[in-house]
mmCIF file of C-alpha atoms and ligand atoms in Angstrom:
data_model
loop_
_atom_site.group_PDB
_atom_site.id
_atom_site.type_symbol
_atom_site.label_atom_id
_atom_site.label_comp_id
_atom_site.label_asym_id
_atom_site.label_seq_id
_atom_site.Cartn_x
_atom_site.Cartn_y
_atom_site.Cartn_z
ATOM 1 C CA UNK A 1 120.615 -46.268 -1.894
ATOM 2 C CA UNK A 2 124.217 -47.403 -0.739
ATOM 3 C CA UNK A 3 126.110 -43.812 -1.283
ATOM 4 C CA UNK A 4 125.620 -42.085 2.474
ATOM 5 C CA UNK A 5 123.603 -38.780 2.392
ATOM 6 C CA UNK A 6 125.580 -36.271 3.908
ATOM 7 C CA UNK A 7 124.065 -34.510 6.638
ATOM 8 C CA UNK A 8 125.584 -31.294 8.331
ATOM 9 C CA UNK A 9 124.809 -29.676 11.795
ATOM 10 C CA UNK A 10 126.370 -26.539 13.212
ATOM 11 C CA UNK A 11 126.812 -26.302 16.657
ATOM 12 C CA UNK A 12 127.059 -30.328 16.860
ATOM 13 C CA UNK A 13 128.234 -30.100 20.667
ATOM 14 C CA UNK A 14 125.190 -27.486 22.067
ATOM 15 C CA UNK A 15 122.386 -28.999 23.685
ATOM 16 C CA UNK A 16 120.033 -29.573 20.393
ATOM 17 C CA UNK A 17 122.953 -31.335 18.756
ATOM 18 C CA UNK A 18 123.300 -34.242 22.213
ATOM 19 C CA UNK A 19 120.199 -35.262 21.035
ATOM 20 C CA UNK A 20 120.029 -34.671 17.414
ATOM 21 C CA UNK A 21 123.156 -36.656 16.380
ATOM 22 C CA UNK A 22 121.878 -39.395 17.634
ATOM 23 C CA UNK A 23 118.564 -39.552 16.039
ATOM 24 C CA UNK A 24 119.527 -38.523 12.434
ATOM 25 C CA UNK A 25 122.667 -41.552 12.614
ATOM 26 C CA UNK A 26 120.057 -43.955 14.281
ATOM 27 C CA UNK A 27 118.152 -43.020 10.817
ATOM 28 C CA UNK A 28 115.134 -41.543 12.341
ATOM 29 C CA UNK A 29 115.763 -38.694 9.711
ATOM 30 C CA UNK A 30 116.036 -40.965 6.583
ATOM 31 C CA UNK A 31 115.134 -44.071 7.547
ATOM 32 C CA UNK A 32 116.872 -47.236 8.707
ATOM 33 C CA UNK A 33 117.923 -48.429 4.679
ATOM 34 C CA UNK A 34 119.679 -45.011 3.682
ATOM 35 C CA UNK A 35 123.362 -44.562 5.030
ATOM 36 C CA UNK A 36 124.093 -41.511 6.696
ATOM 37 C CA UNK A 37 127.501 -39.155 6.536
ATOM 38 C CA UNK A 38 127.480 -36.451 9.700
ATOM 39 C CA UNK A 39 129.536 -33.522 8.850
ATOM 40 C CA UNK A 40 129.791 -31.540 12.103
ATOM 41 C CA UNK A 41 130.769 -28.107 12.486
ATOM 42 C CA UNK A 42 131.952 -26.507 15.658
ATOM 43 C CA UNK A 43 133.669 -23.281 17.030
ATOM 44 C CA UNK A 44 137.350 -24.387 17.918
ATOM 45 C CA UNK A 45 136.908 -23.982 21.120
ATOM 46 C CA UNK A 46 134.379 -26.830 21.203
ATOM 47 C CA UNK A 47 135.979 -29.633 19.109
ATOM 48 C CA UNK A 48 137.089 -31.358 22.300
ATOM 49 C CA UNK A 49 133.937 -31.428 23.734
ATOM 50 C CA UNK A 50 132.749 -32.581 19.959
ATOM 51 C CA UNK A 51 135.180 -35.334 19.353
ATOM 52 C CA UNK A 52 133.606 -36.520 23.013
ATOM 53 C CA UNK A 53 130.083 -37.053 21.216
ATOM 54 C CA UNK A 54 131.715 -39.150 18.604
ATOM 55 C CA UNK A 55 133.457 -40.921 20.788
ATOM 56 C CA UNK A 56 129.416 -41.760 21.805
ATOM 57 C CA UNK A 57 128.120 -41.852 18.245
ATOM 58 C CA UNK A 58 130.932 -44.795 17.872
ATOM 59 C CA UNK A 59 130.072 -46.558 20.684
ATOM 60 C CA UNK A 60 126.288 -46.843 19.688
ATOM 61 C CA UNK A 61 127.549 -48.580 16.877
ATOM 62 C CA UNK A 62 124.685 -47.442 14.922
ATOM 63 C CA UNK A 63 124.255 -49.726 11.221
ATOM 64 C CA UNK A 64 123.403 -46.182 9.755
ATOM 65 C CA UNK A 65 125.759 -44.392 10.223
ATOM 66 C CA UNK A 66 128.506 -44.706 7.685
ATOM 67 C CA UNK A 67 131.071 -42.025 9.335
ATOM 68 C CA UNK A 68 131.470 -38.610 10.941
ATOM 69 C CA UNK A 69 134.060 -35.601 9.982
ATOM 70 C CA UNK A 70 133.766 -33.124 12.251
ATOM 71 C CA UNK A 71 135.831 -29.621 12.089
ATOM 72 C CA UNK A 72 135.963 -25.433 12.385
ATOM 73 C CA UNK A 73 135.898 -24.777 8.853
ATOM 74 C CA UNK A 74 132.323 -24.467 7.314
ATOM 75 C CA UNK A 75 134.184 -24.902 3.612
ATOM 76 C CA UNK A 76 135.540 -28.290 4.169
ATOM 77 C CA UNK A 77 132.382 -29.596 6.813
ATOM 78 C CA UNK A 78 130.562 -28.293 4.515
ATOM 79 C CA UNK A 79 131.563 -30.186 1.308
ATOM 80 C CA UNK A 80 129.236 -32.671 -0.864
ATOM 81 C CA UNK A 81 126.646 -32.130 2.075
ATOM 82 C CA UNK A 82 122.834 -33.205 1.188
ATOM 83 C CA UNK A 83 121.300 -31.801 3.989
ATOM 84 C CA UNK A 84 122.873 -28.661 6.685
ATOM 85 C CA UNK A 85 121.009 -28.595 9.819
ATOM 86 C CA UNK A 86 122.035 -25.081 11.113
ATOM 87 C CA UNK A 87 121.770 -25.228 14.378
ATOM 88 C CA UNK A 88 124.230 -22.935 15.941
ATOM 89 C CA UNK A 89 123.858 -19.470 16.594
ATOM 90 C CA UNK A 90 125.084 -16.451 19.363
ATOM 91 C CA UNK A 91 122.257 -16.871 21.949
ATOM 92 C CA UNK A 92 121.304 -13.130 23.335
ATOM 93 C CA UNK A 93 123.421 -12.277 26.256
ATOM 94 C CA UNK A 94 122.941 -9.738 29.354
ATOM 95 C CA UNK A 95 122.798 -6.623 27.904
ATOM 96 C CA UNK A 96 122.697 -7.421 24.329
ATOM 97 C CA UNK A 97 120.266 -5.264 22.125
ATOM 98 C CA UNK A 98 118.475 -6.810 19.358
ATOM 99 C CA UNK A 99 120.662 -5.705 16.646
ATOM 100 C CA UNK A 100 123.480 -6.474 18.922
ATOM 101 C CA UNK A 101 121.938 -10.136 18.428
ATOM 102 C CA UNK A 102 121.225 -10.190 14.818
ATOM 103 C CA UNK A 103 124.693 -8.686 14.004
ATOM 104 C CA UNK A 104 126.586 -11.041 15.572
ATOM 105 C CA UNK A 105 124.217 -13.639 14.189
ATOM 106 C CA UNK A 106 125.401 -12.233 10.911
ATOM 107 C CA UNK A 107 128.787 -13.089 11.604
ATOM 108 C CA UNK A 108 127.800 -16.773 11.556
ATOM 109 C CA UNK A 109 124.844 -16.956 8.587
ATOM 110 C CA UNK A 110 126.758 -15.157 6.516
ATOM 111 C CA UNK A 111 129.773 -17.243 6.450
ATOM 112 C CA UNK A 112 127.864 -20.054 6.509
ATOM 113 C CA UNK A 113 125.669 -19.519 3.223
ATOM 114 C CA UNK A 114 128.789 -18.764 1.203
ATOM 115 C CA UNK A 115 130.267 -21.789 2.085
ATOM 116 C CA UNK A 116 127.250 -23.389 1.627
ATOM 117 C CA UNK A 117 126.923 -21.803 -2.052
ATOM 118 C CA UNK A 118 130.473 -22.607 -2.538
ATOM 119 C CA UNK A 119 130.947 -26.446 -1.536
ATOM 120 C CA UNK A 120 127.589 -28.147 -0.995
ATOM 121 C CA UNK A 121 125.763 -30.884 -3.406
ATOM 122 C CA UNK A 122 123.584 -29.845 -6.100
ATOM 123 C CA UNK A 123 120.917 -30.822 -4.041
ATOM 124 C CA UNK A 124 121.191 -28.970 -1.005
ATOM 125 C CA UNK A 125 118.354 -28.440 1.550
ATOM 126 C CA UNK A 126 119.130 -25.858 4.267
ATOM 127 C CA UNK A 127 117.090 -25.694 7.465
ATOM 128 C CA UNK A 128 117.968 -23.265 9.796
ATOM 129 C CA UNK A 129 117.454 -23.681 13.722
ATOM 130 C CA UNK A 130 119.425 -21.561 15.290
ATOM 131 C CA UNK A 131 117.522 -18.068 16.608
ATOM 132 C CA UNK A 132 116.467 -16.124 15.222
ATOM 133 C CA UNK A 133 115.930 -18.304 13.160
ATOM 134 C CA UNK A 134 113.854 -16.842 10.269
ATOM 135 C CA UNK A 135 116.470 -13.754 9.986
ATOM 136 C CA UNK A 136 119.366 -15.981 10.440
ATOM 137 C CA UNK A 137 117.886 -18.236 7.138
ATOM 138 C CA UNK A 138 117.101 -15.202 5.594
ATOM 139 C CA UNK A 139 121.099 -14.076 5.759
ATOM 140 C CA UNK A 140 122.295 -17.733 4.529
ATOM 141 C CA UNK A 141 120.070 -17.368 1.877
ATOM 142 C CA UNK A 142 121.095 -14.228 0.762
ATOM 143 C CA UNK A 143 124.814 -15.066 0.840
ATOM 144 C CA UNK A 144 124.447 -18.355 -1.372
ATOM 145 C CA UNK A 145 122.846 -16.476 -4.455
ATOM 146 C CA UNK A 146 123.744 -20.000 -6.811
ATOM 147 C CA UNK A 147 121.118 -21.995 -4.337
ATOM 148 C CA UNK A 148 117.992 -21.689 -5.294
ATOM 149 C CA UNK A 149 115.730 -19.460 -2.503
ATOM 150 C CA UNK A 150 113.635 -22.698 -2.137
ATOM 151 C CA UNK A 151 116.098 -24.747 -0.744
ATOM 152 C CA UNK A 152 116.280 -22.210 2.503
ATOM 153 C CA UNK A 153 114.091 -22.490 5.488
ATOM 154 C CA UNK A 154 113.585 -21.707 9.034
ATOM 155 C CA UNK A 155 112.270 -24.698 11.548
ATOM 156 C CA UNK A 156 108.677 -23.574 13.208
ATOM 157 C CA UNK A 157 108.187 -26.987 13.185
ATOM 158 C CA UNK A 158 108.296 -27.163 17.271
ATOM 159 C CA UNK A 159 105.603 -24.452 17.218
ATOM 160 C CA UNK A 160 103.842 -26.862 15.099
ATOM 161 C CA UNK A 161 104.020 -29.732 17.331
ATOM 162 C CA UNK A 162 103.512 -27.761 20.926
ATOM 163 C CA UNK A 163 100.387 -26.309 19.163
ATOM 164 C CA UNK A 164 99.137 -29.858 18.028
ATOM 165 C CA UNK A 165 99.836 -31.169 21.375
ATOM 166 C CA UNK A 166 98.337 -28.302 23.095
ATOM 167 C CA UNK A 167 95.156 -28.781 20.979
ATOM 168 C CA UNK A 168 95.107 -32.589 21.543
ATOM 169 C CA UNK A 169 95.190 -32.296 25.351
ATOM 170 C CA UNK A 170 92.461 -29.616 25.401
ATOM 171 C CA UNK A 171 90.319 -32.100 23.462
ATOM 172 C CA UNK A 172 91.034 -34.932 25.408
ATOM 173 C CA UNK A 173 92.438 -36.589 22.076
ATOM 174 C CA UNK A 174 95.190 -38.328 20.748
ATOM 175 C CA UNK A 175 97.616 -36.230 18.489
ATOM 176 C CA UNK A 176 97.243 -38.407 15.650
ATOM 177 C CA UNK A 177 93.651 -36.607 15.162
ATOM 178 C CA UNK A 178 94.957 -33.162 15.143
ATOM 179 C CA UNK A 179 95.422 -32.063 10.910
ATOM 180 C CA UNK A 180 96.088 -28.858 9.189
ATOM 181 C CA UNK A 181 97.733 -27.340 12.618
ATOM 182 C CA UNK A 182 99.348 -23.513 11.120
ATOM 183 C CA UNK A 183 102.149 -21.760 12.522
ATOM 184 C CA UNK A 184 102.402 -18.072 10.469
ATOM 185 C CA UNK A 185 104.675 -15.512 10.736
ATOM 186 C CA UNK A 186 107.965 -15.707 13.058
ATOM 187 C CA UNK A 187 109.359 -18.044 15.602
ATOM 188 C CA UNK A 188 109.188 -15.652 18.591
ATOM 189 C CA UNK A 189 106.488 -14.759 20.888
ATOM 190 C CA UNK A 190 104.409 -13.138 18.022
ATOM 191 C CA UNK A 191 104.168 -16.652 15.971
ATOM 192 C CA UNK A 192 100.435 -17.002 15.201
ATOM 193 C CA UNK A 193 99.552 -20.440 15.763
ATOM 194 C CA UNK A 194 96.113 -21.118 13.837
ATOM 195 C CA UNK A 195 93.173 -22.917 14.803
ATOM 196 C CA UNK A 196 90.628 -20.967 12.559
ATOM 197 C CA UNK A 197 91.589 -23.969 9.839
ATOM 198 C CA UNK A 198 93.307 -27.148 11.878
ATOM 199 C CA UNK A 199 91.080 -30.285 12.056
ATOM 200 C CA UNK A 200 89.921 -32.457 14.593
ATOM 201 C CA UNK A 201 88.907 -35.357 13.691
ATOM 202 C CA UNK A 202 88.260 -33.810 10.361
ATOM 203 C CA UNK A 203 86.379 -30.982 11.846
ATOM 204 C CA UNK A 204 87.239 -27.641 12.112
ATOM 205 C CA UNK A 205 89.198 -26.765 15.401
ATOM 206 C CA UNK A 206 88.365 -23.538 16.481
ATOM 207 C CA UNK A 207 84.196 -24.670 16.139
ATOM 208 C CA UNK A 208 85.527 -27.938 18.236
ATOM 209 C CA UNK A 209 86.632 -25.717 20.885
ATOM 210 C CA UNK A 210 84.061 -23.213 20.489
ATOM 211 C CA UNK A 211 85.707 -20.981 23.346
ATOM 212 C CA UNK A 212 87.210 -17.787 21.723
ATOM 213 C CA UNK A 213 88.553 -17.304 25.231
ATOM 214 C CA UNK A 214 90.377 -19.706 25.424
ATOM 215 C CA UNK A 215 92.162 -19.774 21.819
ATOM 216 C CA UNK A 216 93.225 -15.912 22.114
ATOM 217 C CA UNK A 217 94.053 -16.230 25.983
ATOM 218 C CA UNK A 218 95.091 -19.524 26.607
ATOM 219 C CA UNK A 219 95.823 -21.331 23.339
ATOM 220 C CA UNK A 220 97.969 -18.609 21.638
ATOM 221 C CA UNK A 221 100.285 -17.012 24.372
ATOM 222 C CA UNK A 222 100.919 -20.883 26.134
ATOM 223 C CA UNK A 223 101.881 -21.911 22.348
ATOM 224 C CA UNK A 224 103.588 -18.557 21.779
ATOM 225 C CA UNK A 225 105.777 -18.888 25.394
ATOM 226 C CA UNK A 226 106.435 -22.434 25.988
ATOM 227 C CA UNK A 227 109.800 -21.631 25.620
ATOM 228 C CA UNK A 228 110.128 -19.401 28.278
ATOM 229 C CA UNK A 229 107.660 -21.763 30.213
ATOM 230 C CA UNK A 230 110.581 -24.838 29.865
ATOM 231 C CA UNK A 231 113.132 -22.429 30.999
ATOM 232 C CA UNK A 232 111.311 -21.438 33.744
ATOM 233 C CA UNK A 233 111.064 -25.154 34.735
ATOM 234 C CA UNK A 234 113.992 -27.266 33.350
ATOM 235 C CA UNK A 235 117.047 -24.188 33.812
ATOM 236 C CA UNK A 236 117.983 -24.880 29.859
ATOM 237 C CA UNK A 237 116.495 -23.825 26.691
ATOM 238 C CA UNK A 238 114.128 -26.794 24.983
ATOM 239 C CA UNK A 239 116.298 -29.390 23.402
ATOM 240 C CA UNK A 240 114.915 -32.794 23.072
ATOM 241 C CA UNK A 241 111.921 -31.350 21.753
ATOM 242 C CA UNK A 242 113.459 -28.685 19.514
ATOM 243 C CA UNK A 243 116.008 -32.051 17.988
ATOM 244 C CA UNK A 244 112.753 -34.208 17.185
ATOM 245 C CA UNK A 245 111.374 -31.216 15.195
ATOM 246 C CA UNK A 246 114.483 -30.586 13.369
ATOM 247 C CA UNK A 247 114.346 -34.160 12.110
ATOM 248 C CA UNK A 248 110.515 -34.135 11.781
ATOM 249 C CA UNK A 249 111.285 -30.813 9.624
ATOM 250 C CA UNK A 250 113.489 -32.085 7.478
ATOM 251 C CA UNK A 251 111.917 -35.680 7.251
ATOM 252 C CA UNK A 252 108.646 -33.863 6.018
ATOM 253 C CA UNK A 253 110.869 -32.352 3.765
ATOM 254 C CA UNK A 254 112.555 -35.022 2.029
ATOM 255 C CA UNK A 255 109.635 -37.601 2.299
ATOM 256 C CA UNK A 256 106.507 -35.620 1.559
ATOM 257 C CA UNK A 257 103.188 -34.411 3.749
ATOM 258 C CA UNK A 258 100.599 -36.915 3.359
ATOM 259 C CA UNK A 259 97.347 -36.928 1.702
ATOM 260 C CA UNK A 260 95.143 -34.959 3.759
ATOM 261 C CA UNK A 261 97.442 -33.000 6.043
ATOM 262 C CA UNK A 262 99.886 -30.054 5.943
ATOM 263 C CA UNK A 263 102.539 -29.165 7.957
ATOM 264 C CA UNK A 264 104.439 -25.421 9.200
ATOM 265 C CA UNK A 265 107.916 -23.799 7.758
ATOM 266 C CA UNK A 266 109.250 -20.953 7.468
ATOM 267 C CA UNK A 267 109.763 -20.807 3.509
ATOM 268 C CA UNK A 268 110.639 -17.655 1.714
ATOM 269 C CA UNK A 269 107.167 -15.703 0.863
ATOM 270 C CA UNK A 270 105.953 -15.416 -2.675
ATOM 271 C CA UNK A 271 103.911 -12.353 -0.978
ATOM 272 C CA UNK A 272 101.042 -15.490 -0.174
ATOM 273 C CA UNK A 273 98.731 -14.105 1.997
ATOM 274 C CA UNK A 274 100.128 -10.723 2.215
ATOM 275 C CA UNK A 275 103.117 -11.197 3.277
ATOM 276 C CA UNK A 276 105.997 -9.039 1.844
ATOM 277 C CA UNK A 277 107.666 -11.287 -0.767
ATOM 278 C CA UNK A 278 111.075 -12.026 0.363
ATOM 279 C CA UNK A 279 110.879 -12.443 3.994
ATOM 280 C CA UNK A 280 111.265 -15.803 5.184
ATOM 281 C CA UNK A 281 108.100 -16.265 7.365
ATOM 282 C CA UNK A 282 106.224 -19.104 8.422
ATOM 283 C CA UNK A 283 102.731 -21.158 5.825
ATOM 284 C CA UNK A 284 101.139 -24.061 5.994
ATOM 285 C CA UNK A 285 103.109 -25.916 3.294
ATOM 286 C CA UNK A 286 102.471 -29.402 1.207
ATOM 287 C CA UNK A 287 105.805 -31.157 0.835
ATOM 288 C CA UNK A 288 105.580 -33.739 -2.662
ATOM 289 C CA UNK A 289 108.928 -34.817 -4.255
ATOM 290 C CA UNK A 290 111.643 -32.625 -2.295
ATOM 291 C CA UNK A 291 109.321 -28.893 -3.163
ATOM 292 C CA UNK A 292 107.595 -27.321 -0.552
ATOM 293 C CA UNK A 293 104.410 -25.397 -1.724
ATOM 294 C CA UNK A 294 102.381 -23.147 0.244
ATOM 295 C CA UNK A 295 99.002 -23.936 0.451
ATOM 296 C CA UNK A 296 96.668 -21.488 -0.859
ATOM 297 C CA UNK A 297 93.337 -20.383 -1.146
ATOM 298 C CA UNK A 298 93.177 -20.268 3.185
ATOM 299 C CA UNK A 299 90.499 -17.494 4.122
ATOM 300 C CA UNK A 300 91.725 -15.428 6.565
ATOM 301 C CA UNK A 301 89.509 -13.392 9.029
ATOM 302 C CA UNK A 302 90.328 -9.993 10.808
ATOM 303 C CA UNK A 303 91.424 -11.669 14.234
ATOM 304 C CA UNK A 304 93.592 -14.036 12.363
ATOM 305 C CA UNK A 305 94.917 -10.569 9.721
ATOM 306 C CA UNK A 306 95.766 -8.884 12.183
ATOM 307 C CA UNK A 307 97.563 -11.680 14.508
ATOM 308 C CA UNK A 308 99.502 -12.539 11.364
ATOM 309 C CA UNK A 309 100.544 -9.186 10.138
ATOM 310 C CA UNK A 310 101.909 -8.026 13.298
ATOM 311 C CA UNK A 311 104.413 -11.245 12.956
ATOM 312 C CA UNK A 312 105.148 -10.660 9.516
ATOM 313 C CA UNK A 313 105.655 -6.522 10.684
ATOM 314 C CA UNK A 314 108.313 -7.928 12.979
ATOM 315 C CA UNK A 315 109.971 -9.709 10.348
ATOM 316 C CA UNK A 316 109.985 -7.321 8.134
ATOM 317 C CA UNK A 317 111.784 -4.933 10.864
ATOM 318 C CA UNK A 318 114.226 -7.759 11.414
ATOM 319 C CA UNK A 319 115.246 -8.203 7.646
ATOM 320 C CA UNK A 320 115.376 -3.967 7.635
ATOM 321 C CA UNK A 321 118.161 -4.240 10.709
ATOM 322 C CA UNK A 322 119.919 -6.767 8.820
ATOM 323 C CA UNK A 323 120.126 -4.842 5.620
ATOM 324 C CA UNK A 324 121.520 -2.168 7.236
ATOM 325 C CA UNK A 325 123.864 -4.014 8.767
ATOM 326 C CA UNK A 326 125.137 -5.103 5.071
ATOM 327 C CA UNK A 327 124.400 -8.211 5.971
ATOM 328 C CA UNK A 328 121.696 -8.897 3.256
HETATM 329 P P1 NAI B 1 123.614 -24.411 22.925
HETATM 330 O O1 NAI B 1 124.450 -23.592 23.201
HETATM 331 O O2 NAI B 1 123.850 -25.650 23.553
HETATM 332 O O3 NAI B 1 124.741 -24.777 21.575
HETATM 333 C C1 NAI B 1 124.955 -24.456 20.542
HETATM 334 C C2 NAI B 1 126.418 -24.280 19.888
HETATM 335 O O4 NAI B 1 126.695 -23.773 18.585
HETATM 336 C C3 NAI B 1 127.877 -24.360 20.915
HETATM 337 O O5 NAI B 1 128.139 -25.921 21.318
HETATM 338 C C4 NAI B 1 128.137 -23.474 19.926
HETATM 339 O O6 NAI B 1 129.652 -23.620 20.559
HETATM 340 C C5 NAI B 1 128.201 -23.671 18.930
HETATM 341 N N1 NAI B 1 128.132 -22.625 17.955
HETATM 342 C C6 NAI B 1 128.447 -21.314 17.982
HETATM 343 N N2 NAI B 1 128.671 -20.599 16.843
HETATM 344 C C7 NAI B 1 128.467 -21.395 15.997
HETATM 345 C C8 NAI B 1 129.086 -21.221 14.295
HETATM 346 N N3 NAI B 1 129.582 -20.129 14.054
HETATM 347 N N4 NAI B 1 129.247 -22.405 13.843
HETATM 348 C C9 NAI B 1 129.557 -24.014 14.614
HETATM 349 N N5 NAI B 1 129.097 -24.048 15.781
HETATM 350 C C10 NAI B 1 128.664 -22.945 16.553
HETATM 351 O O7 NAI B 1 122.528 -24.155 22.312
HETATM 352 P P2 NAI B 1 121.440 -24.952 21.989
HETATM 353 O O8 NAI B 1 120.144 -25.008 23.106
HETATM 354 O O9 NAI B 1 122.181 -26.444 21.389
HETATM 355 O O10 NAI B 1 120.200 -24.476 20.881
HETATM 356 C C11 NAI B 1 121.068 -23.959 19.503
HETATM 357 C C12 NAI B 1 120.302 -22.308 18.718
HETATM 358 O O11 NAI B 1 118.976 -23.943 19.028
HETATM 359 C C13 NAI B 1 120.014 -21.371 19.424
HETATM 360 O O12 NAI B 1 119.799 -19.979 18.887
HETATM 361 C C14 NAI B 1 118.524 -21.664 20.341
HETATM 362 O O13 NAI B 1 117.906 -20.210 20.748
HETATM 363 C C15 NAI B 1 117.799 -22.430 18.891
HETATM 364 N N6 NAI B 1 116.636 -22.956 19.579
HETATM 365 C C16 NAI B 1 115.592 -23.005 18.258
HETATM 366 C C17 NAI B 1 114.579 -23.643 18.962
HETATM 367 C C18 NAI B 1 113.489 -23.483 17.019
HETATM 368 O O14 NAI B 1 112.551 -23.973 17.260
HETATM 369 N N7 NAI B 1 113.843 -22.704 16.097
HETATM 370 C C19 NAI B 1 114.251 -24.385 19.822
HETATM 371 C C20 NAI B 1 114.699 -24.165 20.690
HETATM 372 C C21 NAI B 1 116.591 -23.844 20.642
#
């Protein structure tokens, strides 16, 4: 098609943005035949830096980049957008309590949800990367009553990719041999990367590993604390990998999942697997024709049950906190 797809990115002058924008513009999200128009939202003091990033986008002369608009007004930037990648968020500052963090992010994601509700295209799909991603997505969704709830999601694809990479390294196989990885719950340290339903070269991953101590004592904490390990090593939080996962997530949502595989996406729970309805929680999902469905019928053993319940309890606490603040 020749009509450009309008892709909004918030926090576009940030670290993730600096990697994400160039990959979207080069066709990594929508392919080499689909022109893309970028709509970049920033806060006013970051607009000058963003202008510099746009100069660099120009200088790449990407054949698929049909246009770039920038601004600090969400109702202008989101006008007619088909995909919204909400990356910009308020990080936790020194001495900031969780309630303060949720409130500060509510001040970002409630108005952005309202703006999307007002001006986005009818086929809008929203992906929240900015943390706390699940609850920020819940806030945006709750403030956009005219957009179907299934158009909101939060990113757990980075955790999913980390889990695939860790498992492949443990078993000495290429990442392409790993299928049906699942991250359950919140994008936080309570997340549950599940090897009991994953497959390695067609065989059950937990059985192939055959080492519950490694699974519980090494694999799960390594995946769940990977973000902190990167901050420790790099002196800055993961950005290129977060951008790459954001692309993977949005591309899968548009293009679908291959037969015999699924991905992890945090989406609105319909009560599947005992996850309270209405929470934005990570599930195994398949995608077809632009619509995700939660994979049904997986058996959940006691170990997995406990891990899923703990992460979902955290999501319910976050939901109650933002409800108490009047944000949803
Ligand atoms: P960063 O601090 O480099 O960039 C964030 C940008 O957002 C800044 O340029 C800031 O000006 C902008 N921003 C703040 N409020 C805004 C608003 N109301 N509208 C538009 N832009 C706004 O941060 P970085 O490294 O790019 O990370 C962005 C977010 O992604 C953080 O919340 C981080 O925790 C999260 N993250 C999520 C991951 C995931 O897997 N879900 C992985 C890695 C990071």
